[in-house]
Coordinates of C-alpha atoms and ligand atoms in Angstrom, one line a residue:
X1 CA 3.4 -13.5 -3.6
X2 CA 0.5 -14.2 -1.3
X3 CA -1.2 -11.4 0.8
X4 CA -3.7 -12.3 3.5
X5 CA -5.9 -9.3 4.7
X6 CA -7.8 -9.5 7.9
X7 CA -10.8 -7.1 8.4
X8 CA -14.2 -6.7 9.9
X9 CA -15.4 -5.2 6.5
X10 CA -13.7 -7.3 3.9
X11 CA -16.3 -6.1 1.3
X12 CA -14.5 -2.7 1.4
X13 CA -11.5 -4.4 -0.1
X14 CA -13.3 -6.4 -3.0
X15 CA -13.3 -3.7 -5.7
X16 CA -9.7 -2.6 -5.6
X17 CA -8.7 -6.1 -6.5
X18 CA -11.3 -6.6 -9.1
X19 CA -10.2 -4.2 -11.9
X20 CA -7.3 -3.1 -13.9
X21 CA -3.7 -3.9 -13.0
X22 CA -4.3 -5.6 -9.6
X23 CA -6.9 -8.0 -11.3
X24 CA -4.6 -8.8 -14.1
X25 CA -1.8 -9.6 -11.5
X26 CA -4.2 -12.0 -9.7
X27 CA -5.5 -13.5 -13.0
X28 CA -2.0 -14.2 -14.2
X29 CA -1.3 -16.0 -10.9
X30 CA 1.5 -13.5 -9.9
X31 CA -0.3 -12.6 -6.7
X32 CA -3.0 -14.2 -4.5
X33 CA -5.1 -12.0 -2.3
X34 CA -7.1 -13.7 0.5
X35 CA -9.7 -11.7 2.4
X36 CA -10.7 -12.9 6.1
X37 CA -13.6 -11.7 7.8
X38 CA -12.7 -11.3 11.5
X39 CA -16.2 -12.3 12.4
X40 CA -15.5 -15.8 11.1
X41 CA -13.2 -16.4 14.0
X42 CA -15.5 -15.4 16.8
X43 CA -16.4 -17.9 19.4
X44 CA -19.8 -16.3 20.4
X45 CA -23.2 -16.4 18.6
X46 CA -23.3 -12.7 18.2
X47 CA -20.1 -12.7 16.2
X48 CA -18.7 -10.1 18.5
X49 CA -15.3 -8.8 17.5
X50 CA -15.2 -5.6 19.6
X51 CA -15.7 -4.4 23.1
X52 CA -15.5 -1.4 25.4
X53 CA -12.1 0.0 26.4
X54 CA -10.9 -0.9 29.9
X55 CA -10.5 2.2 32.0
X56 CA -13.2 3.8 30.1
X57 CA -13.2 6.1 27.0
X58 CA -15.1 6.6 23.9
X59 CA -14.7 4.0 21.0
X60 CA -14.7 0.3 20.7
X61 CA -11.6 -1.8 20.5
X62 CA -11.1 -5.0 18.4
X63 CA -10.6 -7.9 20.7
X64 CA -7.5 -10.1 20.8
X65 CA -9.1 -13.6 20.5
X66 CA -10.5 -13.5 16.9
X67 CA -7.4 -11.9 15.8
X68 CA -5.3 -14.6 17.5
X69 CA -7.4 -17.3 16.0
X70 CA -7.2 -15.9 12.5
X71 CA -3.4 -15.1 12.4
X72 CA -2.5 -18.4 14.2
X73 CA -4.5 -20.4 11.7
X74 CA -2.6 -18.6 8.9
X75 CA 0.7 -19.0 10.6
X76 CA 0.2 -22.8 11.0
X77 CA -0.3 -23.1 7.3
X78 CA 2.8 -21.2 6.0
X79 CA 5.6 -18.9 7.2
X80 CA 4.9 -15.1 6.9
X81 CA 7.6 -12.6 6.2
X82 CA 5.7 -9.7 7.9
X83 CA 2.5 -9.4 9.8
X84 CA 1.6 -5.7 9.2
X85 CA -1.0 -3.6 11.2
X86 CA -2.4 -0.6 9.4
X87 CA -2.6 2.2 11.8
X88 CA -2.1 6.1 11.9
X89 CA 0.5 5.8 14.5
X90 CA 2.7 3.4 12.4
X91 CA 5.8 4.1 10.4
X92 CA 4.9 6.4 7.5
X93 CA 4.6 4.4 4.1
X94 CA 7.4 5.3 1.7
X95 CA 8.5 4.0 -1.6
X96 CA 11.7 2.4 -0.1
X97 CA 9.6 0.5 2.3
X98 CA 7.2 -0.7 -0.4
X99 CA 10.3 -1.7 -2.6
X100 CA 11.5 -4.0 0.3
X101 CA 7.9 -5.5 0.9
X102 CA 7.5 -6.3 -2.8
X103 CA 10.4 -8.8 -2.5
X104 CA 8.6 -10.8 0.2
X105 CA 6.6 -14.1 -0.3
X106 CA 3.8 -14.1 2.2
X107 CA 2.4 -11.0 4.0
X108 CA -0.5 -10.6 6.4
X109 CA -2.2 -7.3 6.7
X110 CA -4.5 -6.6 9.7
X111 CA -6.8 -3.7 9.4
X112 CA -7.8 -1.7 12.4
X113 CA -11.4 -0.6 13.1
X114 CA -13.3 1.6 15.5
X115 CA -10.6 2.8 18.0
X116 CA -8.0 0.1 16.9
X117 CA -6.9 -3.2 18.4
X118 CA -6.1 -4.4 21.8
X119 CA -2.6 -3.4 22.4
X120 CA -1.6 -7.2 23.1
X121 CA -2.2 -7.8 19.4
X122 CA 0.5 -5.4 18.4
X123 CA 2.9 -6.7 21.1
X124 CA 2.6 -10.4 20.3
X125 CA 1.6 -10.7 16.6
X126 CA 2.5 -7.7 14.7
X127 CA 5.9 -7.4 13.1
X128 CA 5.3 -4.0 11.2
X129 CA 3.0 -1.2 11.7
X130 CA 2.3 1.1 8.8
X131 CA 0.5 4.5 8.4
X132 CA -0.4 5.7 4.9
X133 CA -0.3 9.3 6.1
X134 CA -0.9 11.9 8.9
X135 CA -4.8 11.6 9.0
X136 CA -7.1 9.2 10.5
X137 CA -9.3 6.9 8.4
X138 CA -12.3 5.1 9.7
X139 CA -10.5 1.8 9.3
X140 CA -7.3 0.3 7.9
X141 CA -8.9 -1.2 4.8
X142 CA -8.3 1.7 2.5
X143 CA -4.9 1.9 3.8
X144 CA -4.3 -1.8 3.1
X145 CA -5.6 -1.3 -0.4
X146 CA -3.1 1.5 -1.0
X147 CA -0.1 -0.6 0.5
X148 CA -1.1 -3.8 -1.4
X149 CA -1.4 -1.7 -4.8
X150 CA 1.9 -0.1 -4.3
X151 CA 3.6 -3.5 -3.6
X152 CA 1.9 -5.6 -6.3
X153 CA 2.7 -3.2 -9.2
X154 CA 6.4 -3.6 -8.4
X155 CA 6.4 -7.4 -8.8
X156 CA 8.0 -8.4 -12.1
X157 CA 5.3 -9.2 -14.8
X158 CA 2.6 -7.0 -13.3
X159 CA 3.3 -3.9 -15.3
X160 CA 3.5 -4.4 -19.0
X161 CA 6.7 -2.3 -19.4
X162 CA 9.2 -3.4 -16.8
X163 CA 11.0 -0.1 -16.9
X164 CA 7.8 1.9 -15.9
X165 CA 8.0 1.3 -12.2
X166 CA 11.7 2.2 -12.1
X167 CA 10.9 5.6 -13.5
X168 CA 8.1 6.4 -11.1
X169 CA 8.3 9.5 -8.7
X170 CA 10.3 8.5 -5.5
X171 CA 12.2 5.7 -6.9
X172 CA 15.5 7.7 -7.0
X173 CA 14.3 10.2 -4.3
X174 CA 13.0 12.6 -7.1
X175 CA 9.5 13.3 -8.4
X176 CA 8.9 12.1 -12.0
X177 CA 9.3 14.6 -14.9
X178 CA 6.3 15.9 -16.9
X179 CA 5.0 13.5 -19.5
X180 CA 3.1 14.2 -22.7
X181 CA 1.4 12.2 -25.5
X182 CA -0.2 13.1 -28.9
X183 CA -1.1 15.4 -30.3
X184 CA 2.1 17.4 -30.2
X185 CA 0.0 20.5 -30.4
X186 CA -3.4 21.1 -28.8
X187 CA -5.3 24.4 -29.0
X188 CA -1.9 26.0 -29.6
X189 CA -0.3 24.3 -26.4
X190 CA 2.9 22.7 -27.5
X191 CA 4.8 19.8 -26.2
X192 CA 8.4 20.8 -25.3
X193 CA 10.3 20.6 -28.6
X194 CA 13.1 18.5 -27.0
X195 CA 10.7 15.5 -26.7
X196 CA 10.0 15.2 -30.3
X197 CA 13.6 15.9 -31.3
X198 CA 14.6 12.2 -31.4
X199 CA 17.8 13.0 -29.5
X200 CA 17.4 10.6 -26.7
X201 CA 20.6 11.6 -24.9
X202 CA 19.3 15.2 -24.6
X203 CA 15.8 13.9 -23.7
X204 CA 17.2 12.0 -20.7
X205 CA 19.2 15.1 -19.6
X206 CA 16.1 17.2 -20.0
X207 CA 14.1 14.8 -17.9
X208 CA 16.7 14.7 -15.1
X209 CA 16.6 18.3 -14.9
X210 CA 12.9 18.6 -14.9
X211 CA 12.7 15.9 -12.1
X212 CA 15.2 17.9 -10.2
X213 CA 13.5 21.2 -10.5
X214 CA 10.1 19.8 -9.9
X215 CA 11.4 18.1 -6.7
X216 CA 13.2 21.3 -5.5
X217 CA 9.9 23.2 -5.9
X218 CA 7.4 20.8 -4.6
X219 CA 9.2 18.5 -2.2
X220 CA 12.7 20.0 -1.2
X221 CA 12.5 17.6 1.8
X222 CA 13.1 14.7 -0.6
X223 CA 16.5 16.3 -1.6
X224 CA 17.7 16.2 1.9
X225 CA 16.9 12.6 2.5
X226 CA 19.6 9.9 2.5
Ligands
LIG1 N1 -6.2 3.4 9.9 C1 -6.9 4.7 10.2 N2 -5.9 5.6 9.7 C2 -5.0 5.1 9.0 C3 -3.8 5.6 8.4 N3 -3.7 6.9 8.2 N4 -2.9 4.7 7.9 C4 -3.1 3.4 8.0 N5 -4.1 2.8 8.7 C5 -5.2 3.7 9.3

C-alpha cells in the first residue's frame, strides 16, 4: 500500500511513522508513506498556501491552487482508490471503514489547517471525508496519523501475530475482553482462574461473555448497530 499525505506541517507527521509497528511496516516494504509539503506547490515567492475568507469571517482558508497542483501531480503518476480529507465534519471514523480502507492500494490523505480548505477542493478532488471524533483539532495531521495507523496495522504481515487484529475491540461490534499476563498473582490480586485452567473451549466462552458484558456496560450503542 502507498499513502500520500498532504499537509502544511508535514513535520508533525514524521515521528508517528518513525517508531514501532509503523516503522517496521515501512522498513519491510509493506507500506510506503510519502509526506508532501503544500508549500512546495505554491506559485509565489512567499510560499503562500492560505488566504482570507470571501465574505469576511475569522480564520484563514487553504487555497485551491497548491492543493490542485499536488493532487494532480500524484494522480498523473498512479491511480488512487480514495482521496481523503480529514475534517471534523466528515464521516466519523469507525473500524468497519478502516477495514475497507486497509484493502486499498493507493490513498491520498489531505490534512486541513486553519479554518479548512476552499470548498471547491472538497467538491472536485475529494472522494471521502473523515472525522476522527466530535472535537476540533488544530489541523488534520494528527487525525491522518490516527487513520494511517489504524489502516496499516491491518495489512497482512504488519502485526506479528495475524490473529491479533481480528480479536481487537470493534472487530465484531464488541469491545475486547480483559487481558492478563504473568505473574498470575500480584500483591494478592489474582488472574481469573479460568485463564490458567488450560481449558481453551471454556476460556473462549469466558472471553465472549466478558466482551458482551463489557460492551453492554460501556458501549451499549454498539449492540444496537447492524
Ligand atoms: N481536523 C480538525 N479536527 C478534526 C477531526 N476531529 N477529525 C479529523 N480531522 C480534523
